Amino acid sequence: MAHQIHVCYTAEDGRGASALSDIHALGKSGKGVENVTLTDTYTTEVKLSTVDLKKAADALHTPLSQTVAIDKPLGPTEFSYAVEVGFLPGVTDNVGATAKETIQDVLKRSFKDGEMVFFSRIYFLEGKITKQDVMHIAESLHNPLIQRVKIKSFAQYKKERGMGTTLPKVKLPAGKVSLVDLYVSDEELAVLGKKGVKNADGTHRGPLGLGIDELKAMRSYFHRKGRLPTDVEIEALAQTWSEHCKHTIFANPLDEITEGIYKRYIKQATKDVRKKKGKDDFCVSVFSDNSGVIKFDKDTYITHKVETHNSPSALDPFGGAITGIVGVNRDTIGTGLGAKPLLNIYGYCFADPADKTRLFRDKDKTEELLPAKRIMDGVIEGVNVGGNQSGIPTPQGFTYFEPRYRGKPLVFVGTIGVMPKTVKGKPSCEKQARSGDYIVMVGGRVGLDGIHGATFSSEALDSGSPATAVQIGDAITQKKFSDAIVKEARDQGLYSSITDNGAGGLSSSVGEMAEESGGCEVWLDKVPVKYPGLAPWEIWISESQERMSLAVPKSKWPAFKKLMEARGSEATVIGEFTDSGKCTVRYNDEVVLDLDMDFMHDGNPVHMLESKEVAPEVTAPTDATLRKHERKMNKTLLSMLARANVGSTEFISSQYDHEVQGVSVTKPLHGRGRVNATASVSRPHTDTKKGIVLSQGLCPSYSDLDTYHMAASAIDQAIRNAVAIGADPEHIALLDNFCWCSSDKPERLYELKRSAEACYDYAVAYEAPFISGKDSMFNDFKGFDTKGRPVKISVPPTLLISSIAVIEDVSKSVTLDFKHSGDLIYLLGDTNAELGAGEYMAYLSGEEKKEYTGEHVPEVDAKANRALFKKYHRAVEKELVASGVALDRGGLGMTLLKSAIGGQLGAAVNLKRMGGQLTNTERLFSESNGRILATVAPEHQAAFERTMKGSSAERIGVVADTKEVLIMNGKEGIAELSLSSLTRAYRSKFKNS
Amino acid sequence: MKTKANVLVVSGYGLNCEEETLRAFTQVGCKGDIIHLNDLIETPGILKHYNILAFPGGFSYGDDTGSGRAYGNKIKNNLKKEILAFVKRDTLVLGICNGFQILTQIGLLPGTLLHNEQARYIDRWVDVKVESDSPWLKGIKEVSLPIAHGEGRYYIDEKGKKKLENEKAIVGRYIKGEIANWSLLSANPNGSLDDIVGVTAFEGRVLGMMPHPERAISFLQLPHWTYLKETEYRGEKLPSEGSGLRMFKNAAKYFA
């Protein structure tokens, strides 16, 4: 018989109140609920005596605030319905695992293999609710892809004495190896590529993401070998050759660019910048490792990598986001001989949470896409748990809202690492698995989770998307080995190479490292698994989380194993690196995969890609429309400030720990008025003054007019945000993350090519090299609306540019908030009539119920901007700048108001001094690049103006303690707004989030 | 400062503030080491070399089954006797955030920590009006420090609270002081009972609290340092010390 221990609070439980408010937010079905209480339940099939059960229960609750029940129900005496939520079989259950460890320790006995403790939570709902209401509420409390739910009415609960027991154990028939016949028609090959290898029962295993050409290349290879491939081989090649791993669109020839746009534009930019910088080149390791690496100070390197986790986050926002953030942390641990994760950043592109569009993955409308709000909340929570539990500060990030992210959100997560220049006297960036080294897997065990993750994210999201692609993260398992590796094993020289297990699992990580030694032999039956029955191909490609692969010299293995055990981490030898030129995988004594390394890594066929020029569809508002709105500027300014893309996202910043590790210098919120910053400064060594500056640039709406200028603007923004807070413009590196859509269409490839071209032009012009990048090319949703009609939603072509820079002295950092009444306000840089595709056009479109793009997209004059940035930086170094910030969404108007809100100080501004023939709307909302808003103490006026000489620097106003912002153009009053109304508007959008 | 203070900072299983906690101690002249809990369980004898024991912040066991519970259980099951012996000597013990939660789970400190009132993790700064005369807090009347936690709402029953008050064992209360006033935030960040920040035991030598003094040892860690620089210190040399450093100085002084 299974045992159950139930725990519930007797003291106040904030979680109940919070669940109640979420249920109320559901609308009609939640309205009747008056109270929610929670019971946490631990279920196990392990035989335990009454005494042992009592000991276990004592270890699982605090009598002062909680009560406990053993093998009998525990809940309120009166309620309407009880809803129990637990995990599905095989889904990572962290609480259950911890409870098991606690019980074993308190009883001083070890459970047998496969003996588990399962966690579930019961929500007791009080109030007047119908069966239908509770069904709807239950839907909001769980995600059917990973969780199970059980609902009982009060009467049923009483009659059946509680919720009953469920043991979600995985039962699998023993998996075998099969051969795959590739001598079939092209149609059948196409089905194989799209739907996967056929099971014995005729069903398919899930997408391989392979085209006919790839499968034919495999056919000829195995023809030469005189045998049929095994399913392990096909699955492994599908992973290795996937768009996700090989980046085929960036690598293949596109039009006249035979070397591909990655080599021509991205890599070449870095090469040219490094050459130009000569002895000042700060790059250490670019594009070749799991993160880009640059110099920090004489003994230290810093690393940066940004990943996306879009498809998984669409299906399970929490799981997708947490595995995204802990996954990119592993990229850091797997950079060089191991960097220590120092900072996390995030970036989210969502549909507005108020967007109520319902969408379905299937025609029969049984698989509904999660609501926009749940996707947003789940993603934010996932990064919260992943980052906070790992003890890595998140100094900053960004959000961007646009209806076209309703089908697939974009979830960017990045990690900055720090590593010494040398490890045991050797360069820390050089790693080399040697023939004879053990292949060692560290961390979590392997299960069915994440199977086909790499091939799945290379496909559009539709009803064929596999449920097993969903994974849940366990930050603590990772934290344990992360500390053991980067704080101990690395410096003891216990391994010769390391990489993370991400997309493609062991097949990718071991396959990649085997390139260093020239081959490998793997013993799959030695790989620790979560439950029995996994087929060899599943073990080889599973993306179960929190695992690293290392090359450990045999002589170091005993010490390595001992260390890992002492730190509570599992480490297992699963094979040996060789120099045979082959990747050989055995399962027991059978060879299940035997591939030449050359074929595995370079055997994929080259595709010639072609692009086709497209012109944007321009729709601009009439002058009359613009003038009409110009007459009500107070309203426009307040409404713009309340927009999702401008307003405060403090609810995110304040739930991400940004101060752990003690490295924080500027916070995510600046000033008294707590305004979200667009850049951050951190200090890796608190005994020196040198710091790291991080920022990002992203402006996908500009793609509607021109992807070249979109990319140029993103680069300018990422650099300018960093410079404004104090970064040295000569020490900035960039990362690119392309998130495109429908990349099989020539028109989309044209847009891609243009944006890549801009990447080259502006990285070179700004002398800011790319050091790492990633792409995700199919961010499309294909499904159905509420009427069963087909719908396709593609994200706008999106490019995230992240910058990582160095600041010599962090005590010179500049925050965005106005500091002191009487300080002079300067607008640096030129303003042009560039309202096109900006935040104001989006606002106006909403007001007028039109879809305006506007005409002129912001362009970038890199030469003038770079000269200005250098002068501004000199002013910062001389400590002449009291506040500074790069202008962003919504132009001068929004930046000015946010600086006032930040300082809780008023201002008087006259736009006349901006010069030119601009309308007031253009003056306030044009998003022209290259501009910074700065304030300067009156006593520094002369010195500041001298420093800025030769660049555009207009004194447009003065900070005042009037508690209002007054905007004039000459003698004409344009707007007059009180600080309190501005602050309220700024915080209004997400005030209940 | 010349001091005989030697601090052991425990680590492992998801604790994550051990490095900056040790740094705060060494900055004021203490010696110290970071020791993994499993190593301490293996060789508990090393405790006798130390006179300060620090349980740093973090996320031990991911707060699974309740914050600090699993880590606390591990100590109770394997190290209770040795820890009690340590406390009986003239030593100091500090529990910060998750460390505080662990100390209440072991039973070294009274009361317990509930989920925040808003049931969400929160990172912000708070102001504390100090009540206790613990050696950790000597000379400190009011202090601003950062918090970052999901379960920081202090709770104890009425009888326990009376006892704490009688013994002056309440570290202090959240108030609307310098930083809450500056950044327009409320005093109590999590719904803590009677605004209690933390508690002490063993004549104040054992102290646990939710705020993180080790994250406030430098002026450049304050949330409003760029504001102070441009108003109070315009043109002047900036102070170097943060508001949290005094607690560590007190510890060093205790063993001077």
CSV table of C-alpha atoms in Angstrom, one decimal, chain A residues 7 9-18 42 58-62 64-66 94-96 98-99 101-102 105-108 340 377 381 384-385 388-392 474 476 479-480 483 487-488 565-568 650-667 669-674 683-684 686 689 809-815 817-821 823 879 881-883 902 904 936-940 983 987 993, chain B residues 11-20 23 27 34-42 57-67 69-71 73-78 97 104-105 110-125 145-149 151 153-158 160 180-186 191 212 214-232 234-238 240:
chain,number,residue,atom,x,y,z
A,7,VAL,CA,1.2,19.1,5.1
A,9,TYR,CA,-0.3,25.6,7.0
A,10,THR,CA,-2.0,26.6,10.2
A,11,ALA,CA,-0.4,30.1,10.0
A,12,GLU,CA,-1.2,32.4,7.2
A,13,ASP,CA,-0.3,31.1,3.8
A,14,GLY,CA,0.4,33.8,1.2
A,15,ARG,CA,0.2,31.2,-1.5
A,16,GLY,CA,-3.5,30.7,-0.9
A,17,ALA,CA,-4.3,34.4,-1.2
A,18,SER,CA,-2.2,34.6,-4.3
A,42,TYR,CA,4.0,13.4,-0.5
A,58,ASP,CA,8.3,15.4,11.4
A,59,ALA,CA,11.1,16.1,9.0
A,60,LEU,CA,8.6,17.5,6.4
A,61,HIS,CA,6.7,20.0,8.5
A,62,THR,CA,7.1,22.8,11.1
A,64,LEU,CA,4.7,26.1,14.8
A,65,SER,CA,3.1,27.0,11.5
A,66,GLN,CA,1.9,23.7,9.9
A,94,ASN,CA,12.2,18.3,-7.6
A,95,VAL,CA,10.2,18.5,-4.4
A,96,GLY,CA,9.6,14.7,-4.5
A,98,THR,CA,14.2,16.4,-2.1
A,99,ALA,CA,11.6,14.7,0.2
A,101,GLU,CA,16.6,12.5,0.2
A,102,THR,CA,15.3,13.9,3.5
A,105,ASP,CA,18.6,10.7,5.7
A,106,VAL,CA,16.3,10.9,8.7
A,107,LEU,CA,15.7,7.1,8.6
A,108,LYS,CA,19.3,6.3,7.8
A,340,LYS,CA,31.9,30.7,-13.4
A,377,ASP,CA,3.7,34.7,-16.3
A,381,GLU,CA,8.5,32.6,-13.3
A,384,ASN,CA,12.9,33.6,-11.7
A,385,VAL,CA,13.3,30.1,-10.3
A,388,ASN,CA,17.4,32.9,-8.2
A,389,GLN,CA,18.0,29.3,-7.2
A,390,SER,CA,21.3,29.2,-9.0
A,391,GLY,CA,22.5,32.3,-7.1
A,392,ILE,CA,23.3,34.2,-10.3
A,474,ASP,CA,16.3,21.5,-11.7
A,476,ILE,CA,19.9,22.8,-7.6
A,479,LYS,CA,24.3,24.3,-8.9
A,480,LYS,CA,25.9,21.3,-7.1
A,483,ASP,CA,30.3,24.7,-7.9
A,487,LYS,CA,35.3,26.2,-8.0
A,488,GLU,CA,37.2,23.0,-7.4
A,565,GLU,CA,30.4,12.3,-4.7
A,566,ALA,CA,31.4,14.5,-1.8
A,567,ARG,CA,29.4,17.4,-3.5
A,568,GLY,CA,26.3,15.3,-3.9
A,650,GLU,CA,9.3,46.6,-12.0
A,651,PHE,CA,7.3,43.4,-11.2
A,652,ILE,CA,9.9,41.5,-13.2
A,653,SER,CA,13.0,43.3,-12.0
A,654,SER,CA,12.0,43.0,-8.3
A,655,GLN,CA,11.4,39.3,-8.4
A,656,TYR,CA,14.9,38.6,-9.9
A,657,ASP,CA,17.7,38.7,-7.4
A,658,HIS,CA,20.1,41.2,-8.8
A,659,GLU,CA,22.4,41.6,-5.8
A,660,VAL,CA,23.5,38.0,-5.0
A,661,GLN,CA,27.3,37.6,-5.2
A,662,GLY,CA,27.6,41.2,-4.2
A,663,VAL,CA,28.6,42.3,-7.7
A,664,SER,CA,25.8,44.8,-8.3
A,665,VAL,CA,26.8,48.4,-9.0
A,666,THR,CA,23.8,49.9,-10.7
A,667,LYS,CA,20.4,48.3,-10.1
A,669,LEU,CA,15.6,50.2,-11.4
A,670,HIS,CA,17.1,53.7,-11.3
A,671,GLY,CA,16.3,56.6,-9.0
A,672,ARG,CA,13.7,57.4,-6.5
A,673,GLY,CA,11.0,56.8,-9.0
A,674,ARG,CA,12.3,53.3,-9.8
A,683,ARG,CA,31.8,44.5,-10.6
A,684,PRO,CA,33.3,41.0,-10.7
A,686,THR,CA,34.8,43.9,-5.4
A,689,LYS,CA,37.1,49.4,-9.6
A,809,ASP,CA,36.0,52.8,-12.9
A,810,VAL,CA,32.6,51.8,-11.8
A,811,SER,CA,32.3,54.8,-9.4
A,812,LYS,CA,31.9,56.9,-12.6
A,813,SER,CA,28.7,55.0,-13.7
A,814,VAL,CA,25.8,57.2,-14.6
A,815,THR,CA,22.2,56.4,-14.0
A,817,ASP,CA,17.4,59.6,-13.1
A,818,PHE,CA,17.6,63.4,-12.9
A,819,LYS,CA,19.6,64.2,-9.8
A,820,HIS,CA,19.3,67.8,-8.8
A,821,SER,CA,17.2,70.7,-9.4
A,823,ASP,CA,21.0,70.7,-13.5
A,879,GLU,CA,32.6,63.1,-13.9
A,881,VAL,CA,27.6,64.0,-16.2
A,882,ALA,CA,24.9,63.8,-13.5
A,883,SER,CA,22.5,61.6,-15.4
A,902,GLY,CA,13.3,58.4,-12.0
A,904,GLN,CA,11.0,62.5,-9.0
A,936,VAL,CA,25.0,68.4,-16.1
A,937,ALA,CA,25.5,70.4,-13.0
A,938,PRO,CA,25.7,74.1,-13.8
A,939,GLU,CA,29.2,74.3,-12.5
A,940,HIS,CA,30.3,71.7,-15.1
A,983,THR,CA,4.5,58.3,-12.3
A,987,ARG,CA,3.4,52.2,-13.5
A,993,SER,CA,1.1,41.8,-12.4
B,11,SER,CA,28.3,25.8,1.6
B,12,GLY,CA,26.7,23.2,-0.5
B,13,TYR,CA,23.3,22.0,-1.8
B,14,GLY,CA,22.4,25.3,-3.3
B,15,LEU,CA,23.6,27.8,-0.7
B,16,ASN,CA,25.1,30.6,-2.9
B,17,CYS,CA,26.3,33.6,-0.9
B,18,GLU,CA,29.3,31.9,0.8
B,19,GLU,CA,31.9,33.8,-1.3
B,20,GLU,CA,30.7,37.3,-0.6
B,23,ARG,CA,34.7,38.4,1.7
B,27,GLN,CA,37.6,42.7,4.5
B,34,ILE,CA,34.3,28.1,3.1
B,35,ILE,CA,33.6,24.4,4.0
B,36,HIS,CA,31.1,22.2,2.2
B,37,LEU,CA,28.5,20.8,4.5
B,38,ASN,CA,29.5,17.2,3.6
B,39,ASP,CA,33.1,17.9,4.5
B,40,LEU,CA,32.0,19.3,7.8
B,41,ILE,CA,29.9,16.2,8.5
B,42,GLU,CA,32.9,14.1,7.5
B,57,GLY,CA,22.1,33.0,2.0
B,58,GLY,CA,21.0,30.9,-0.9
B,59,PHE,CA,18.5,28.4,-2.1
B,60,SER,CA,19.4,25.2,-0.3
B,61,TYR,CA,17.6,22.3,-1.9
B,62,GLY,CA,15.7,24.9,-4.0
B,63,ASP,CA,13.4,25.5,-1.0
B,64,ASP,CA,11.8,22.1,-1.8
B,65,THR,CA,9.5,21.0,1.1
B,66,GLY,CA,10.0,24.4,2.7
B,67,SER,CA,12.9,26.9,2.9
B,69,ARG,CA,14.1,22.5,5.9
B,70,ALA,CA,16.0,19.9,3.9
B,71,TYR,CA,19.4,21.5,4.8
B,73,ASN,CA,17.3,18.3,8.5
B,74,LYS,CA,20.7,17.2,7.2
B,75,ILE,CA,22.3,19.1,10.0
B,76,LYS,CA,19.9,17.8,12.6
B,77,ASN,CA,20.5,14.3,11.5
B,78,ASN,CA,24.3,14.5,11.2
B,97,CYS,CA,18.4,34.8,4.7
B,104,THR,CA,15.1,28.1,12.7
B,105,GLN,CA,14.7,24.7,11.2
B,110,PRO,CA,12.9,30.4,17.6
B,111,GLY,CA,10.0,31.0,15.2
B,112,THR,CA,9.7,30.2,11.5
B,113,LEU,CA,9.6,31.9,8.1
B,114,LEU,CA,6.5,31.8,6.0
B,115,HIS,CA,6.0,32.5,2.3
B,116,ASN,CA,6.0,36.3,1.6
B,117,GLU,CA,2.5,37.8,1.9
B,118,GLN,CA,2.5,38.5,-1.8
B,119,ALA,CA,3.7,34.8,-2.5
B,120,ARG,CA,6.5,36.0,-4.7
B,121,TYR,CA,10.2,36.3,-4.5
B,122,ILE,CA,11.3,39.9,-3.9
B,123,ASP,CA,14.5,41.8,-4.1
B,124,ARG,CA,14.6,45.4,-2.7
B,125,TRP,CA,16.2,47.4,0.1
B,145,LEU,CA,20.2,46.6,3.8
B,146,PRO,CA,19.0,44.6,0.8
B,147,ILE,CA,16.6,41.6,1.0
B,148,ALA,CA,16.0,38.9,-1.6
B,149,HIS,CA,13.7,36.1,-0.6
B,151,GLU,CA,9.9,33.0,2.3
B,153,ARG,CA,7.7,36.4,6.6
B,154,TYR,CA,8.7,35.9,10.2
B,155,TYR,CA,6.1,34.1,12.4
B,156,ILE,CA,6.0,33.0,16.0
B,157,ASP,CA,3.2,32.4,18.4
B,158,GLU,CA,2.1,34.9,21.0
B,160,GLY,CA,7.1,33.0,21.8
B,180,ALA,CA,12.2,53.3,1.9
B,181,ASN,CA,11.6,57.0,2.1
B,182,TRP,CA,13.9,57.7,-0.7
B,183,SER,CA,12.6,55.1,-3.1
B,184,LEU,CA,8.9,55.5,-2.1
B,185,LEU,CA,8.5,52.0,-0.8
B,186,SER,CA,6.6,50.6,2.2
B,191,GLY,CA,4.1,40.8,5.8
B,212,HIS,CA,21.9,40.6,3.6
B,214,GLU,CA,27.3,41.1,3.0
B,215,ARG,CA,25.7,42.7,-0.1
B,216,ALA,CA,26.1,46.2,1.4
B,217,ILE,CA,29.7,46.4,2.4
B,218,SER,CA,30.7,49.0,-0.2
B,219,PHE,CA,29.2,52.5,-0.9
B,220,LEU,CA,28.9,51.5,-4.5
B,221,GLN,CA,26.4,48.8,-3.6
B,222,LEU,CA,23.8,51.2,-2.2
B,223,PRO,CA,20.8,51.6,-4.4
B,224,HIS,CA,21.0,55.4,-4.4
B,225,TRP,CA,24.8,55.9,-4.5
B,226,THR,CA,24.6,57.7,-7.9
B,227,TYR,CA,22.1,60.1,-6.3
B,228,LEU,CA,24.1,60.6,-3.2
B,229,LYS,CA,27.2,61.3,-5.3
B,230,GLU,CA,25.4,64.0,-7.3
B,231,THR,CA,23.7,65.7,-4.3
B,232,GLU,CA,25.4,65.2,-0.9
B,234,ARG,CA,28.9,66.6,-5.4
B,235,GLY,CA,32.6,67.4,-5.9
B,236,GLU,CA,33.6,65.5,-2.7
B,237,LYS,CA,35.4,62.3,-2.2
B,238,LEU,CA,32.9,59.4,-2.0
B,240,SER,CA,34.0,53.8,0.6
